[in-house]
PDB file of C-alpha atoms in Angstrom:
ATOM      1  CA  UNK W   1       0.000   0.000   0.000  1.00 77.00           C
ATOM      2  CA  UNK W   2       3.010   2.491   0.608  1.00 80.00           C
ATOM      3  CA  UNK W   3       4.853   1.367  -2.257  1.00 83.00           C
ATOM      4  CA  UNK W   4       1.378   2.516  -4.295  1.00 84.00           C
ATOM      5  CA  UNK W   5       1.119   5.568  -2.558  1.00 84.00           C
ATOM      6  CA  UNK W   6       4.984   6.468  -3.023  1.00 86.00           C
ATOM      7  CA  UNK W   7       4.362   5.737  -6.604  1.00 86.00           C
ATOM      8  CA  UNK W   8       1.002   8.192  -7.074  1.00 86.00           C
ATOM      9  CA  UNK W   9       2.906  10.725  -5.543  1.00 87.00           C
ATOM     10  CA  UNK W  10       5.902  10.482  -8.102  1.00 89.00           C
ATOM     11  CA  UNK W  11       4.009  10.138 -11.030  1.00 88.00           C
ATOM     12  CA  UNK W  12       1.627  13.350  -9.809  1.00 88.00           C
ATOM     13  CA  UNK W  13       5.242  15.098  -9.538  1.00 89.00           C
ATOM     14  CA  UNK W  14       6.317  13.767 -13.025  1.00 90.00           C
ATOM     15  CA  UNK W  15       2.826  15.230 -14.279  1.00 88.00           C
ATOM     16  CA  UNK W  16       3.254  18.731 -12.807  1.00 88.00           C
ATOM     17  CA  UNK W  17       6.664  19.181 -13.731  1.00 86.00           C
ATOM     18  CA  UNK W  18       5.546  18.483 -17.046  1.00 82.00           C
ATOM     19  CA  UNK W  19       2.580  20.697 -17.105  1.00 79.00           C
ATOM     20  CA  UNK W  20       5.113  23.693 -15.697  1.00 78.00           C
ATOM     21  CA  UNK W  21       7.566  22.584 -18.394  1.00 76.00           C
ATOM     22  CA  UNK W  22       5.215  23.151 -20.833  1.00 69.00           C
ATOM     23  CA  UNK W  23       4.014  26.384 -19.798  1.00 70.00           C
ATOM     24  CA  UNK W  24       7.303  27.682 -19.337  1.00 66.00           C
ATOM     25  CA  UNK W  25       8.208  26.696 -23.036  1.00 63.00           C
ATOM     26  CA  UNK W  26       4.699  28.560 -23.950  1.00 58.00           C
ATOM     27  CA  UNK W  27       5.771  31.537 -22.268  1.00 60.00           C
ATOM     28  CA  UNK W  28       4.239  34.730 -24.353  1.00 68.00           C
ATOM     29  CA  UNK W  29       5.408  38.487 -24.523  1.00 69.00           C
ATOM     30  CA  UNK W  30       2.418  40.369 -25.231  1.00 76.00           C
ATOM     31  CA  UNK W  31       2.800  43.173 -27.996  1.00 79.00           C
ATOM     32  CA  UNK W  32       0.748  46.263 -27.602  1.00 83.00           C
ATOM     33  CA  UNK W  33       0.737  47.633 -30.518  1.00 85.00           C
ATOM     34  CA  UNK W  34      -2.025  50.643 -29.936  1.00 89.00           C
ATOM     35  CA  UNK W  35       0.353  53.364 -28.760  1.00 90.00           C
ATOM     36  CA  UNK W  36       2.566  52.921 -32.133  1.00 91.00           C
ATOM     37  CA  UNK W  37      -1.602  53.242 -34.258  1.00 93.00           C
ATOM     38  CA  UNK W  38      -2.096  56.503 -32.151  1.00 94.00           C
ATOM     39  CA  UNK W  39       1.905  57.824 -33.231  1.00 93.00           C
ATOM     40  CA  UNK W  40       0.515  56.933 -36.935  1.00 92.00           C
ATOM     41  CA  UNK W  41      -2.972  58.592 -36.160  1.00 94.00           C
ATOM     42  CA  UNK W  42      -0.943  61.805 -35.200  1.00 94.00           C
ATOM     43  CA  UNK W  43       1.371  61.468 -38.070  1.00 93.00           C
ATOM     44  CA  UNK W  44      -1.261  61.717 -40.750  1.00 93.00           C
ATOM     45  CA  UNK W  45      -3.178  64.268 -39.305  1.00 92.00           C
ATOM     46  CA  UNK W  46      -0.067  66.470 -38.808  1.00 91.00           C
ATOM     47  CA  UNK W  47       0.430  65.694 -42.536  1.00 90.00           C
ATOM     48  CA  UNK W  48      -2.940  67.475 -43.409  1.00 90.00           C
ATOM     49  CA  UNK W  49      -3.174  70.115 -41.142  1.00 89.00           C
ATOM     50  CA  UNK W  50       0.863  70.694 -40.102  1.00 86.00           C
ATOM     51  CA  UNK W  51      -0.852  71.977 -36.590  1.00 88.00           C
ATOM     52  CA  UNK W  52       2.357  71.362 -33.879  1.00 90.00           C
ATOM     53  CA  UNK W  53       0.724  72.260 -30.927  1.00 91.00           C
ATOM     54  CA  UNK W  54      -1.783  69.454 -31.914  1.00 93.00           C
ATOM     55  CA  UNK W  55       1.058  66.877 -32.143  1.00 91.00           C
ATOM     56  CA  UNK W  56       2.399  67.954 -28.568  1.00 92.00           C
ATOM     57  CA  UNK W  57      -0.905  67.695 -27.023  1.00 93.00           C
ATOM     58  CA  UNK W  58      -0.983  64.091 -28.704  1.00 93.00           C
ATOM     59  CA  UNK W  59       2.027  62.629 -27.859  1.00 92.00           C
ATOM     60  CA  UNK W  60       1.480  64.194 -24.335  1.00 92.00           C
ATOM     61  CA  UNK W  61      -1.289  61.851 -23.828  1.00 92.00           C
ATOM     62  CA  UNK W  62       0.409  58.972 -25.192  1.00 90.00           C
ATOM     63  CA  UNK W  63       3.435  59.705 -22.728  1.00 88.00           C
ATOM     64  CA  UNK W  64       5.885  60.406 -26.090  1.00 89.00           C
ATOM     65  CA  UNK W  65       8.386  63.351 -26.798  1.00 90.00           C
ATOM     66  CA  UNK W  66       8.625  64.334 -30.058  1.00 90.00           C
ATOM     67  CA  UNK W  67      12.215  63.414 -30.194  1.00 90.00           C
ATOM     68  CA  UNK W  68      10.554  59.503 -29.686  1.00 89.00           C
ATOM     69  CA  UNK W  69       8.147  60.500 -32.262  1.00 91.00           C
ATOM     70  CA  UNK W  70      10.456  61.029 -35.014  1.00 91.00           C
ATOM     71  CA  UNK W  71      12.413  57.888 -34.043  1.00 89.00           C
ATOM     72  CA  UNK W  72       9.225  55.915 -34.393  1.00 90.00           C
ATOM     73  CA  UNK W  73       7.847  57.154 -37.663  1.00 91.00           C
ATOM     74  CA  UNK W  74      11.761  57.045 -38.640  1.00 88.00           C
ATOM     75  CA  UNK W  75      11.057  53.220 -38.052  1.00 87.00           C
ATOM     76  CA  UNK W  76       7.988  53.108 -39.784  1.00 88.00           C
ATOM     77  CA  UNK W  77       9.564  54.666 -42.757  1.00 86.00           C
ATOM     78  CA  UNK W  78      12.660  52.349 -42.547  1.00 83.00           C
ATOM     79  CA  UNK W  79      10.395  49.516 -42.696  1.00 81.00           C
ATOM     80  CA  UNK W  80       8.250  50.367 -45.474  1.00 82.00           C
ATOM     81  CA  UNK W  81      11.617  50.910 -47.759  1.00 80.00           C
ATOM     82  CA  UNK W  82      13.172  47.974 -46.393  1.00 79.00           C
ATOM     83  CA  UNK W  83      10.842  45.167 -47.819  1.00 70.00           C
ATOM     84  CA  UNK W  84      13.808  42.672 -47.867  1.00 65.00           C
ATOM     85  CA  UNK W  85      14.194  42.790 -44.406  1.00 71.00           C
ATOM     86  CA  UNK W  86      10.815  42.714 -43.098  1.00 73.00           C
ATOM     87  CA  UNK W  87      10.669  38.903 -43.787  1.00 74.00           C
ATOM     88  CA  UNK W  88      13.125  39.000 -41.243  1.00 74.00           C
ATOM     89  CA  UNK W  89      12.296  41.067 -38.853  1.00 76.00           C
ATOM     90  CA  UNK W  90       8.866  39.294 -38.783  1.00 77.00           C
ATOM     91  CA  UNK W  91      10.551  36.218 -37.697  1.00 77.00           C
ATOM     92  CA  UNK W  92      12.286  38.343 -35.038  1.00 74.00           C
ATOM     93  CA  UNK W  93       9.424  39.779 -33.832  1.00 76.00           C
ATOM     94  CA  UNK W  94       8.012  35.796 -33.835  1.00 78.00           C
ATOM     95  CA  UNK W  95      10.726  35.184 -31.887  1.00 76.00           C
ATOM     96  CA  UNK W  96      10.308  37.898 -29.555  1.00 76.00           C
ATOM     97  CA  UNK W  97       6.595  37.016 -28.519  1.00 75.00           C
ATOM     98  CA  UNK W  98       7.864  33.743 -27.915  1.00 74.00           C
ATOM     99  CA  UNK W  99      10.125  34.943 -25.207  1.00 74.00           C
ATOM    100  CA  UNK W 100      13.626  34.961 -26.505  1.00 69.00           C
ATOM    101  CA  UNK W 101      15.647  37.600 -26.032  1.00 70.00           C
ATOM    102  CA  UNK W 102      16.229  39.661 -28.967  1.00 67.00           C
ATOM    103  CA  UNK W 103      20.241  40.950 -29.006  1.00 69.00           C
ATOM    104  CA  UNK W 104      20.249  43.951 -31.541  1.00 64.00           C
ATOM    105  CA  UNK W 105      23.433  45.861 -32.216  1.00 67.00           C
ATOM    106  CA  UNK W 106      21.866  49.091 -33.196  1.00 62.00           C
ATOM    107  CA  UNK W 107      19.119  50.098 -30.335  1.00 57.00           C
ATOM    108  CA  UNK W 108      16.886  53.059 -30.738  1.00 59.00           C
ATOM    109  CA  UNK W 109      14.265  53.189 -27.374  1.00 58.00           C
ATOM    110  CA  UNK W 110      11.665  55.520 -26.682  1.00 64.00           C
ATOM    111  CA  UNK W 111      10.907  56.606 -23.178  1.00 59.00           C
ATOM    112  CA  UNK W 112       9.910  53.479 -20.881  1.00 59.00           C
ATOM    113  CA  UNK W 113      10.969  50.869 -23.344  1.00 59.00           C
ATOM    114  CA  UNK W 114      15.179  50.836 -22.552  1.00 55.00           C
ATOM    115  CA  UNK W 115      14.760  47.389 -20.587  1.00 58.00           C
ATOM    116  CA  UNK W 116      13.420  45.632 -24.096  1.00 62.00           C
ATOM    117  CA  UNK W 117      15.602  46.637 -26.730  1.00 65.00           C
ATOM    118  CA  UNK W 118      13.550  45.548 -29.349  1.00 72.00           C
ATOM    119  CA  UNK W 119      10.093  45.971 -27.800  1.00 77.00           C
ATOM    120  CA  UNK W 120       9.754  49.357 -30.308  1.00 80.00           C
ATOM    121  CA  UNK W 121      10.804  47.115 -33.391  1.00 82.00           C
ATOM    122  CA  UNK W 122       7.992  44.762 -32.145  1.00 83.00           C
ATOM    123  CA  UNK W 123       5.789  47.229 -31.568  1.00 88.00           C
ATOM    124  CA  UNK W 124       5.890  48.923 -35.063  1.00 87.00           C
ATOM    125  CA  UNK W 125       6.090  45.039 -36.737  1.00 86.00           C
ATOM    126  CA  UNK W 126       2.883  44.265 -34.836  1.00 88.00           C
ATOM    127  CA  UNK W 127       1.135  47.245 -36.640  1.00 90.00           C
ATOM    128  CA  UNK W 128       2.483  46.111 -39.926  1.00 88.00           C
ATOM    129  CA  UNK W 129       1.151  42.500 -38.977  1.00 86.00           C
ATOM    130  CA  UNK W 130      -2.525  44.033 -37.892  1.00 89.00           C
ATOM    131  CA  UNK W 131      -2.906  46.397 -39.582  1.00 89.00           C
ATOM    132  CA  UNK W 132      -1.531  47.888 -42.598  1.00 87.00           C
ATOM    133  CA  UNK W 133      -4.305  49.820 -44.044  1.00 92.00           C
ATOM    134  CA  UNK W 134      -3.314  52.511 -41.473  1.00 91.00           C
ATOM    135  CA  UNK W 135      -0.129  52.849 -42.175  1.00 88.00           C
ATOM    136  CA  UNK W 136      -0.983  53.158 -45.733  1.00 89.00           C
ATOM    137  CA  UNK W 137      -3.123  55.731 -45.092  1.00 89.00           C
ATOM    138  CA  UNK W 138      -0.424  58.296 -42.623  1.00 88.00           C
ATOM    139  CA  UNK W 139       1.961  57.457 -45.557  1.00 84.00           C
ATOM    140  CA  UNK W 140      -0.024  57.970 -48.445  1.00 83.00           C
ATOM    141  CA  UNK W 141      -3.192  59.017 -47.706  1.00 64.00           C
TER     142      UNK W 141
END
């Protein structure tokens, strides 16, 4: 009867580990990609109506200076030219939901992102992913 009991409790401890193991390997980064749709938002409407004091108040409320402003649509614009690499970069930013930790050699962070280097790269690549029709639109429109 103890032998039975000794073995339940091992195999219930194989079974857990396991169940951690796998959620450990499932481990997710989330990727907010709403404040980088608002920078695009801003960007086209300070394309039609060139009002600054509009843009500050806008980036104000999204917690941005304009100095991260023009590093993000400096992204956006690197990205759209760069078609070769976005292949790539969509595999990084696979990658980077997944967990692993992204080494870059050339790091450009806004304010509150200088723990993830490549969280902004992710961030812009999620818009791409979801949706592309806006950035169509503060690019062309």
């Amino acid at each position: 009867m103890k032998k039975l009991f000794k073995l339940c409790i091992i195999l219930l401890l194989i079974i857990l580990g396991f169940n951690i193991g796998i959620e450990l390997a499932q481990l997710r980064r989330p990727v907010n990609s709403s404040r980088m749709e608002e920078c695009l938002r801003l960007y086209k409407n300070y394309r039609a109506d060139t009002d600054q004091e509009k843009l500050a108040q806008g980036l104000k409320k999204i917690s941005l200076t304009p100095l991260d402003f023009q590093h993000i649509i400096d992204r956006f614009i690197l990205y759209r030219t760069q078609k070769s690499a976005m292949a790539q970069s969509m595999r990084l930013l696979k990658a980077f939901r997944m967990g692993f930790d992204i080494q870059v050699e050339k790091v450009y962070s806004i304010s509150g992102m200088e723990n993830e280097p490549f969280r902004l790269d992710a961030e812009i690549l999620a818009v791409f992913e979801k949706n592309p029709q806006l950035i169509k639109e503060a690019f062309e429109g």
